[in-house]
Amino acid sequence: MYRSSKFIGRDAELRAVLGRLESAQAGLGGAVFVVGESGIGKSRLASTVTELAGAAGMRVMRGRGSTIGTAVPLRPLTEALLSLLRSGPVDPSVLGPYGPVLGRLVPDWGRPPADQENTSLVILAEAVLRLTGVAGAGRGCLMLLDDLQDADTETLAVLEYLIDNLALQPTLLLGAIRAEPCAALSIVRSAAQRGRCTLIELGRLDDDGLRQMVGACLGADPERVPAAAHSLVSTGSAGNPFLIEELVAGMVDGRLLVGGPDAWRMSEQLPAALPSTLARGMAQGVEQLGPPARELLSMGALLGQRFPLVVVQAASGLSDREVLDHLGGDVAGRLVAQDDQLADWYAFRHRLSREALLSFLGPGERTRLAQRMADAVEAVFPGLPGEWCQVSATLHAEADNPEAAGRLFTEAGRRAIAQGGATTAVALLDRAIGLLGERDAVARAAALEALLHALAEAGLVERALASVSTLEQIGGVDPRRRAQLHTRLAWAATVAGRSAEGLAQVEQARALLGPDAAPEDTAPVDVVAAHLALDTAGQDQLATAEALARRAATVAETVPLPVVACQAWQLLGALVRHRDPAEATRCLERALAIAAQHRLPIWEIHALIRLGNDDALRDASLDRLEQARERASQAGAVTARHQAEASLALHAVLRGDFDTASGLVEQVLAATTRLKLLETTQYVLLVSAVLAGHQGRRREMEQALAEFRRWNGDQALHAPRVHGLARAFCALLEEDRPRALDELGRAFSAETVFHLSGRHGLHLLLQVMSGEAGWPAYEAVQADSSRLRWDLQFALFAKAVLLGRAGRPEAAEEAATEAMRAGAPYAMGRHLALRLVCEAALADGWGHPVQWLRAAEEHFHRSDVPAVASACRALLRQAGVRVTQRRSGAGDIPSGLRSVGVTVREFEVLRLLVGRLSNREIASRLHLSPRTVERHVSSLLGKTGLPNRIALSEFAIEVESN
C-alpha cells in the first residue's frame, strides 16, 4: 500500500507530549491538544503516545467525536470509559457518591437517580476526573480524545472542566482537533491563553521531512528518491503526510513511478491523467471503483466518516463475501480501512476520500441511496436505539422526507433531555422545528413543547420564556398540556431566581386551567407558587406559602402525584418549624414515607437531611444526618451529600467541635466552589462565618461573609444566621454586650423560616440580665413550642436569673442545673451562658458562681478567647477569690517577644520548635489540637516577621541558647 511505517518529522512535538506524560505518572497531570489540518498526523502522534503509555504501564482511555457525523451526548466520554473497563476492572464504590453518577456513561454501574442534580455536567465532570485519579493511582492514566471538532456540547463542557482541574491528578488528557472553526478549538485556545493546557499546532513537513516520508513509503533510501518524484509530491501535497502517502501510492499504481526499493525511477511515458493534486487523485480512485463497490462506499459515506458493515450490507443487498471482496480491493483499500476501535466497522482514511465519493452522487441518486440507508438502519436497529435515531433522522432529511426527519429529530431531542444532554437537545429540536415547518401543526407543537423543556433544563430560561408565545400561535397542544409547560417554566424561573417571571408563568398556567380545573392539575402549580411566595415581599407571605403547600400536599397524596407530594410536605416542614417543631417533623416524616413508597431516592435523602437537622436541633442527635450522608454517597447524590456535610459542620460548631467543623467546611467548600453549586456554597460560607464567630475571630468571620456576598448570598434573607448566630456571638466573645443585642435585633427583624435567630434563647437571657425583660417575656417564650435545645439552655438560664432575683435561690440553682443539662452538648454556648449568669448569681447570692466561673475561665482560656477568660477572672476577684496567673512562664518570655505580643502559650510552642517537632507532636505535648498549634505557629511567624517555619525553628534555637 506504500504507506510509511515510520513516525517522521514530529520529534519535538513527541518529546513535548512525553514530558507531560512523565509528569502525569508523577501525579502532576494536565492537558495537551494537538491541532492541525486533516491528514497532518494528529491521530498518528496520538497513537504513538498511546503505545508508549501502554508500554509504560499506564491505564489508557480512548474516545472520539461522533463516528457517524451526528451529535450524541457524551459519546466520546462513554467510549473512553468503556475502553478503560475493557483493559481492567475499576471498583465504582471507591468513588463514593460519584460512582453512581457515572451510570450515565457506564451502563454496568447502574442508572443514577432521576433528579435534576444528577443531570449536572459539572458533577459528571468531577466524577470523570475522580475516576481518572483512581485508574491512574501509582501508574498514571492517559485519556485520549480524538476528533474533538465533532464532539457534542455536553462532552465539551466536561472537557473544559477537566482542563481546569487535572493539575493534581495522575492523568494526561491528550486531545486531537482539526484546525477549523469549532467550539472545541475555541475552548482549547482560551485555556492555553490562561496557561491551563499545552497547545501543539502541527505544521506541514519541511522539505527534508517530506523526502524522508517518500523514502519510507517506497521502502527506499530517501536520498535515492528521484528528484522529479520528490518535486511532484511536494507540489501536490504541500507537505501534508496523508497527501504524501496518497500521491506516492497513486504514482506507483499509475506506473508513473516504477522500479523497487533498490532503484525507483520516473516513467518515460507520462500518463494522460497526471495526479498532480490529491483531489484529482481521489477522483481517479473513485472512478476506478466498480459500480457495486462505488455504491457500497457511497452509502457508507452518507452515514459519516465511519460506518458499520451490517447497515451498508442490508442497504446493498450484497452477501458477506461480496461486501468484503469489494472493501478489500486495492482501490477501495486506498479509500477505507477497518476501524481500529470498533469491530465490523470501516473508516474513511481521509475526509477528502468521503467527500470525493459524495461529490460523484447526483441529487437523485443521493436521495435514493439515503432512503435505502434509512430503511436499512430502521431494519437493523428496531426502535432506533441510541445514536441511530439521529442517524435515521439525518438520512430521512437527505432523502427529502422532512416530516419523518422532523419527528425523528424530535424523538432524538427528547432522548437527549433524558440523558442529561439538554444543550444537544436544543440543537436537535431546533432542527426538528425547521424541518417540520407549517406542514404538521401537531408534530411541530410537540417539537416546540420538547424544545421549551430542553431550554428550561439547559438554563436558557430567557429564551424559553420568549418562545412560549410561539407555541400559543401554533396551537395543536391542549390547554392542560400548555399549563403543565407553563408550570415547568415557572419552576425553572424560580430556580434561576427570576421570581417575577415565575409568577407570570404561574398565572398563565392558572388561566389555561380555568376556574373549574381538576385538583390534580392545580396541585403542581400550587407547590411552585408556594415556593415563589417565600420570595415575595409581604406580611402574610409565610401564611400564603403554607396554605398553597397544604392544598398541594392533600391533592398530591390523593391522586397520587408523589413528587409534588414530597415537594409540598418538605416545604411545609420548613414553614411550620418556627411555631411547632413536632408538626414540622411529622411533615418531613410524611415526605420520607412517600419517597420510600414510590422509590424516589433523591427525595428520600433530602427528607432525611431535613429530619436530621430537626433531630440535631431538638435533641442534638446526628444519627439521621450521618445516615443521609451515607445514603447520598450510595445513591450518587453529590449535592445532597454536600448538603448533609454542611449541616453536620454547623452542628459541630454548635457543639464547640471546631476542628471537625473546620475540616468539613474546607472539604465541602473545595468541592462546591469547583462544582459551582451556588446554594450549597452560600450555606457553607455562612457556616464558615458562624465557625469564626463562635471562636471570636471577627476578621475571619467578616471575610467569610464577604465571600458569601460574592457568591450572590442575600444577607437579609439569612439574617438569623448572619446576625443571630455569627455576629452576636462574636460580639459576646469580645465582651461587647450592646453590640450583641443590636445584632440579635437585626436577626429577627424580618419574617423568615430560618431558625436559631436567638429570639427564643440568647436574646431573652441578655434582656433578663440587663433588666429589660422579666417574667412576662419568659412566659411568652415558654408558651412557644418551637424552642430548640440550643435555645432552651439560654431560656432556662434566664429563668434561673429571674428566680434568683425573686429570692428563690434553691429554685434558681435547680433551673441552672437544668440549663446545664440542656446545654451539655454545646460546650461554648454553655460556658458563655455561665459567664453571663454568674454576674446575677454573685449579686443575688445563689448557685455556685465561683465553681462555674472557674469552669468557664478554663474553657475560654483553652479556647484562646482572652476577653471572656479575663472577664471570668475579674468576676472571681470581685467574689474575693485570689486569682493567680493562669500559666506559669510569663516571666520567661524575653522582653523583645513580649513587646510584640507573644503569649505564654505561643512561647511554649516556640520552645518546642527547637526539636523540629511536627504540629501533631507539639499538640500531644501541650494537650492541644493540631489546628490550634498551626494557628500559634502562624501567629508567631506574623509577630516575629520570619518567612517560614524553618526560620522560626532556627530562631527558637537561638532564643533557647540565650
mmCIF file of C-alpha atoms in Angstrom, residues 174-373:
data_model
loop_
_atom_site.group_PDB
_atom_site.id
_atom_site.type_symbol
_atom_site.label_atom_id
_atom_site.label_comp_id
_atom_site.label_asym_id
_atom_site.label_seq_id
_atom_site.Cartn_x
_atom_site.Cartn_y
_atom_site.Cartn_z
ATOM 1 C CA LEU A 174 -4.499 14.273 25.088
ATOM 2 C CA GLY A 175 -6.939 15.704 22.560
ATOM 3 C CA ALA A 176 -6.831 15.967 18.784
ATOM 4 C CA ILE A 177 -8.710 18.720 16.946
ATOM 5 C CA ARG A 178 -8.945 19.527 13.256
ATOM 6 C CA ALA A 179 -7.808 23.094 12.539
ATOM 7 C CA GLU A 180 -11.152 24.563 11.592
ATOM 8 C CA PRO A 181 -13.578 26.895 13.397
ATOM 9 C CA CYS A 182 -15.296 24.838 16.081
ATOM 10 C CA ALA A 183 -16.279 25.065 19.729
ATOM 11 C CA ALA A 184 -13.557 22.640 20.833
ATOM 12 C CA LEU A 185 -10.804 24.770 19.329
ATOM 13 C CA SER A 186 -12.208 27.913 20.928
ATOM 14 C CA ILE A 187 -12.228 26.256 24.361
ATOM 15 C CA VAL A 188 -8.678 24.968 23.957
ATOM 16 C CA ARG A 189 -7.238 28.259 22.700
ATOM 17 C CA SER A 190 -8.829 30.084 25.623
ATOM 18 C CA ALA A 191 -7.456 27.521 28.092
ATOM 19 C CA ALA A 192 -3.988 27.775 26.529
ATOM 20 C CA GLN A 193 -4.039 31.559 26.948
ATOM 21 C CA ARG A 194 -4.841 31.050 30.639
ATOM 22 C CA GLY A 195 -1.942 28.614 30.941
ATOM 23 C CA ARG A 196 -4.254 25.677 31.684
ATOM 24 C CA CYS A 197 -3.157 23.433 28.811
ATOM 25 C CA THR A 198 -0.488 22.926 26.163
ATOM 26 C CA LEU A 199 -1.446 23.584 22.538
ATOM 27 C CA ILE A 200 0.639 21.912 19.829
ATOM 28 C CA GLU A 201 -0.112 23.049 16.296
ATOM 29 C CA LEU A 202 1.165 20.534 13.767
ATOM 30 C CA GLY A 203 2.527 22.123 10.637
ATOM 31 C CA ARG A 204 3.310 20.528 7.311
ATOM 32 C CA LEU A 205 6.545 18.630 6.829
ATOM 33 C CA ASP A 206 9.516 20.576 5.619
ATOM 34 C CA ASP A 207 11.448 19.509 2.559
ATOM 35 C CA ASP A 208 13.694 17.118 4.486
ATOM 36 C CA GLY A 209 10.756 15.531 6.295
ATOM 37 C CA LEU A 210 8.891 15.153 3.010
ATOM 38 C CA ARG A 211 11.904 13.410 1.433
ATOM 39 C CA GLN A 212 12.185 11.035 4.379
ATOM 40 C CA MET A 213 8.496 10.185 4.206
ATOM 41 C CA VAL A 214 8.533 9.495 0.493
ATOM 42 C CA GLY A 215 11.521 7.196 1.060
ATOM 43 C CA ALA A 216 9.682 5.447 3.898
ATOM 44 C CA CYS A 217 6.617 4.934 1.693
ATOM 45 C CA LEU A 218 8.762 3.405 -1.040
ATOM 46 C CA GLY A 219 10.949 1.446 1.359
ATOM 47 C CA ALA A 220 13.963 3.221 -0.128
ATOM 48 C CA ASP A 221 16.832 5.425 0.974
ATOM 49 C CA PRO A 222 15.395 8.990 0.975
ATOM 50 C CA GLU A 223 18.452 10.224 -0.884
ATOM 51 C CA ARG A 224 17.700 7.841 -3.751
ATOM 52 C CA VAL A 225 14.165 9.122 -4.355
ATOM 53 C CA PRO A 226 14.067 10.559 -7.895
ATOM 54 C CA ALA A 227 14.186 14.342 -7.854
ATOM 55 C CA ALA A 228 11.229 14.544 -10.229
ATOM 56 C CA ALA A 229 9.154 12.335 -7.907
ATOM 57 C CA HIS A 230 10.145 14.464 -4.905
ATOM 58 C CA SER A 231 9.171 17.632 -6.752
ATOM 59 C CA LEU A 232 5.843 16.214 -7.896
ATOM 60 C CA VAL A 233 4.897 15.002 -4.408
ATOM 61 C CA SER A 234 5.990 18.305 -2.882
ATOM 62 C CA THR A 235 3.814 20.274 -5.300
ATOM 63 C CA GLY A 236 0.760 18.024 -4.869
ATOM 64 C CA SER A 237 0.904 17.509 -1.101
ATOM 65 C CA ALA A 238 2.399 20.773 0.214
ATOM 66 C CA GLY A 239 3.943 18.643 2.983
ATOM 67 C CA ASN A 240 0.729 17.050 4.274
ATOM 68 C CA PRO A 241 1.686 13.477 5.364
ATOM 69 C CA PHE A 242 -1.568 11.864 4.278
ATOM 70 C CA LEU A 243 -1.425 13.530 0.875
ATOM 71 C CA ILE A 244 2.193 12.430 0.515
ATOM 72 C CA GLU A 245 1.157 8.804 1.029
ATOM 73 C CA GLU A 246 -1.785 9.107 -1.360
ATOM 74 C CA LEU A 247 0.309 10.704 -4.084
ATOM 75 C CA VAL A 248 3.090 8.142 -3.774
ATOM 76 C CA ALA A 249 0.555 5.311 -3.925
ATOM 77 C CA GLY A 250 -1.149 6.941 -6.917
ATOM 78 C CA MET A 251 2.142 7.421 -8.752
ATOM 79 C CA VAL A 252 3.079 3.778 -8.218
ATOM 80 C CA ASP A 253 -0.377 2.479 -9.158
ATOM 81 C CA GLY A 254 -0.416 4.719 -12.227
ATOM 82 C CA ARG A 255 3.033 3.472 -13.311
ATOM 83 C CA LEU A 256 4.385 6.988 -13.077
ATOM 84 C CA LEU A 257 6.927 5.774 -10.529
ATOM 85 C CA VAL A 258 8.388 2.360 -11.345
ATOM 86 C CA GLY A 259 11.093 0.073 -10.053
ATOM 87 C CA GLY A 260 11.654 -1.221 -6.495
ATOM 88 C CA PRO A 261 13.308 -0.389 -3.183
ATOM 89 C CA ASP A 262 16.759 -0.552 -4.683
ATOM 90 C CA ALA A 263 16.094 1.630 -7.718
ATOM 91 C CA TRP A 264 12.992 3.758 -8.206
ATOM 92 C CA ARG A 265 12.705 5.888 -11.330
ATOM 93 C CA MET A 266 10.166 8.051 -13.097
ATOM 94 C CA SER A 267 8.417 6.581 -16.125
ATOM 95 C CA GLU A 268 9.478 7.895 -19.508
ATOM 96 C CA GLN A 269 5.871 7.693 -20.737
ATOM 97 C CA LEU A 270 3.791 10.066 -18.596
ATOM 98 C CA PRO A 271 0.129 9.031 -18.205
ATOM 99 C CA ALA A 272 -2.528 11.314 -19.555
ATOM 100 C CA ALA A 273 -4.174 11.764 -16.141
ATOM 101 C CA LEU A 274 -1.282 13.056 -14.083
ATOM 102 C CA PRO A 275 -2.217 13.018 -10.367
ATOM 103 C CA SER A 276 -0.784 16.460 -9.720
ATOM 104 C CA THR A 277 -3.239 17.158 -6.911
ATOM 105 C CA LEU A 278 -4.844 14.962 -4.351
ATOM 106 C CA ALA A 279 -8.354 15.916 -5.419
ATOM 107 C CA ARG A 280 -7.642 14.563 -8.890
ATOM 108 C CA GLY A 281 -6.045 11.505 -7.320
ATOM 109 C CA MET A 282 -9.091 10.918 -5.171
ATOM 110 C CA ALA A 283 -11.362 11.359 -8.139
ATOM 111 C CA GLN A 284 -9.301 8.840 -10.091
ATOM 112 C CA GLY A 285 -9.653 6.405 -7.184
ATOM 113 C CA VAL A 286 -13.434 6.764 -7.158
ATOM 114 C CA GLU A 287 -13.610 6.444 -10.952
ATOM 115 C CA GLN A 288 -11.643 3.206 -10.774
ATOM 116 C CA LEU A 289 -14.204 1.617 -8.426
ATOM 117 C CA GLY A 290 -16.690 -0.779 -9.967
ATOM 118 C CA PRO A 291 -20.379 0.272 -9.740
ATOM 119 C CA PRO A 292 -21.255 -2.085 -6.843
ATOM 120 C CA ALA A 293 -18.189 -1.051 -4.820
ATOM 121 C CA ARG A 294 -18.796 2.639 -5.508
ATOM 122 C CA GLU A 295 -22.445 2.342 -4.424
ATOM 123 C CA LEU A 296 -21.429 0.426 -1.306
ATOM 124 C CA LEU A 297 -18.882 3.049 -0.267
ATOM 125 C CA SER A 298 -21.233 5.887 -1.193
ATOM 126 C CA MET A 299 -23.840 4.524 1.193
ATOM 127 C CA GLY A 300 -21.166 4.333 3.884
ATOM 128 C CA ALA A 301 -20.200 7.943 3.106
ATOM 129 C CA LEU A 302 -23.798 9.030 3.684
ATOM 130 C CA LEU A 303 -23.526 7.701 7.237
ATOM 131 C CA GLY A 304 -20.368 9.609 8.062
ATOM 132 C CA GLN A 305 -16.616 9.244 8.413
ATOM 133 C CA ARG A 306 -17.139 5.735 9.829
ATOM 134 C CA PHE A 307 -19.820 3.171 9.096
ATOM 135 C CA PRO A 308 -20.896 -0.330 10.240
ATOM 136 C CA LEU A 309 -20.819 -3.162 7.710
ATOM 137 C CA VAL A 310 -24.158 -4.573 8.833
ATOM 138 C CA VAL A 311 -26.045 -1.446 7.734
ATOM 139 C CA VAL A 312 -24.416 -0.957 4.325
ATOM 140 C CA GLN A 313 -24.790 -4.663 3.643
ATOM 141 C CA ALA A 314 -28.504 -4.531 4.461
ATOM 142 C CA ALA A 315 -28.928 -1.493 2.199
ATOM 143 C CA SER A 316 -26.947 -3.006 -0.668
ATOM 144 C CA GLY A 317 -28.438 -6.489 -0.566
ATOM 145 C CA LEU A 318 -24.963 -7.981 -1.116
ATOM 146 C CA SER A 319 -23.707 -11.134 0.607
ATOM 147 C CA ASP A 320 -20.996 -11.135 3.265
ATOM 148 C CA ARG A 321 -18.422 -12.365 0.744
ATOM 149 C CA GLU A 322 -19.358 -9.752 -1.828
ATOM 150 C CA VAL A 323 -19.170 -6.911 0.692
ATOM 151 C CA LEU A 324 -15.752 -7.980 1.958
ATOM 152 C CA ASP A 325 -14.458 -8.515 -1.583
ATOM 153 C CA HIS A 326 -15.452 -5.001 -2.590
ATOM 154 C CA LEU A 327 -13.977 -3.409 0.531
ATOM 155 C CA GLY A 328 -10.780 -5.468 0.311
ATOM 156 C CA GLY A 329 -9.970 -4.436 -3.244
ATOM 157 C CA ASP A 330 -6.860 -2.394 -3.969
ATOM 158 C CA VAL A 331 -8.759 0.730 -4.986
ATOM 159 C CA ALA A 332 -11.253 0.582 -2.090
ATOM 160 C CA GLY A 333 -8.318 -0.097 0.244
ATOM 161 C CA ARG A 334 -6.913 3.306 -0.595
ATOM 162 C CA LEU A 335 -10.176 4.952 0.481
ATOM 163 C CA VAL A 336 -11.255 2.977 3.561
ATOM 164 C CA ALA A 337 -9.751 0.735 6.235
ATOM 165 C CA GLN A 338 -11.056 -1.339 9.128
ATOM 166 C CA ASP A 339 -11.771 0.836 12.141
ATOM 167 C CA ASP A 340 -9.133 0.468 14.854
ATOM 168 C CA GLN A 341 -11.602 0.625 17.754
ATOM 169 C CA LEU A 342 -14.957 -0.821 16.640
ATOM 170 C CA ALA A 343 -15.280 -4.335 15.302
ATOM 171 C CA ASP A 344 -17.049 -4.720 11.925
ATOM 172 C CA TRP A 345 -16.828 -1.003 11.250
ATOM 173 C CA TYR A 346 -14.883 0.707 8.471
ATOM 174 C CA ALA A 347 -13.487 4.241 8.377
ATOM 175 C CA PHE A 348 -12.519 6.522 5.503
ATOM 176 C CA ARG A 349 -8.798 7.168 5.537
ATOM 177 C CA HIS A 350 -9.328 10.881 4.970
ATOM 178 C CA ARG A 351 -12.337 13.147 4.890
ATOM 179 C CA LEU A 352 -11.412 14.010 1.283
ATOM 180 C CA SER A 353 -11.973 10.356 0.397
ATOM 181 C CA ARG A 354 -15.537 10.573 1.686
ATOM 182 C CA GLU A 355 -16.114 13.954 0.063
ATOM 183 C CA ALA A 356 -14.888 12.624 -3.288
ATOM 184 C CA LEU A 357 -17.415 9.780 -3.159
ATOM 185 C CA LEU A 358 -20.286 12.100 -2.259
ATOM 186 C CA SER A 359 -19.316 14.556 -4.984
ATOM 187 C CA PHE A 360 -19.938 11.844 -7.622
ATOM 188 C CA LEU A 361 -23.550 11.383 -6.460
ATOM 189 C CA GLY A 362 -26.190 13.262 -8.425
ATOM 190 C CA PRO A 363 -29.166 14.680 -6.474
ATOM 191 C CA GLY A 364 -31.493 11.883 -7.489
ATOM 192 C CA GLU A 365 -29.003 9.128 -6.711
ATOM 193 C CA ARG A 366 -28.130 10.700 -3.345
ATOM 194 C CA THR A 367 -31.806 10.854 -2.377
ATOM 195 C CA ARG A 368 -32.352 7.247 -3.471
ATOM 196 C CA LEU A 369 -29.352 5.906 -1.552
ATOM 197 C CA ALA A 370 -30.243 7.911 1.547
ATOM 198 C CA GLN A 371 -33.731 6.372 1.568
ATOM 199 C CA ARG A 372 -32.250 2.859 1.232
ATOM 200 C CA MET A 373 -29.880 3.584 4.110
#
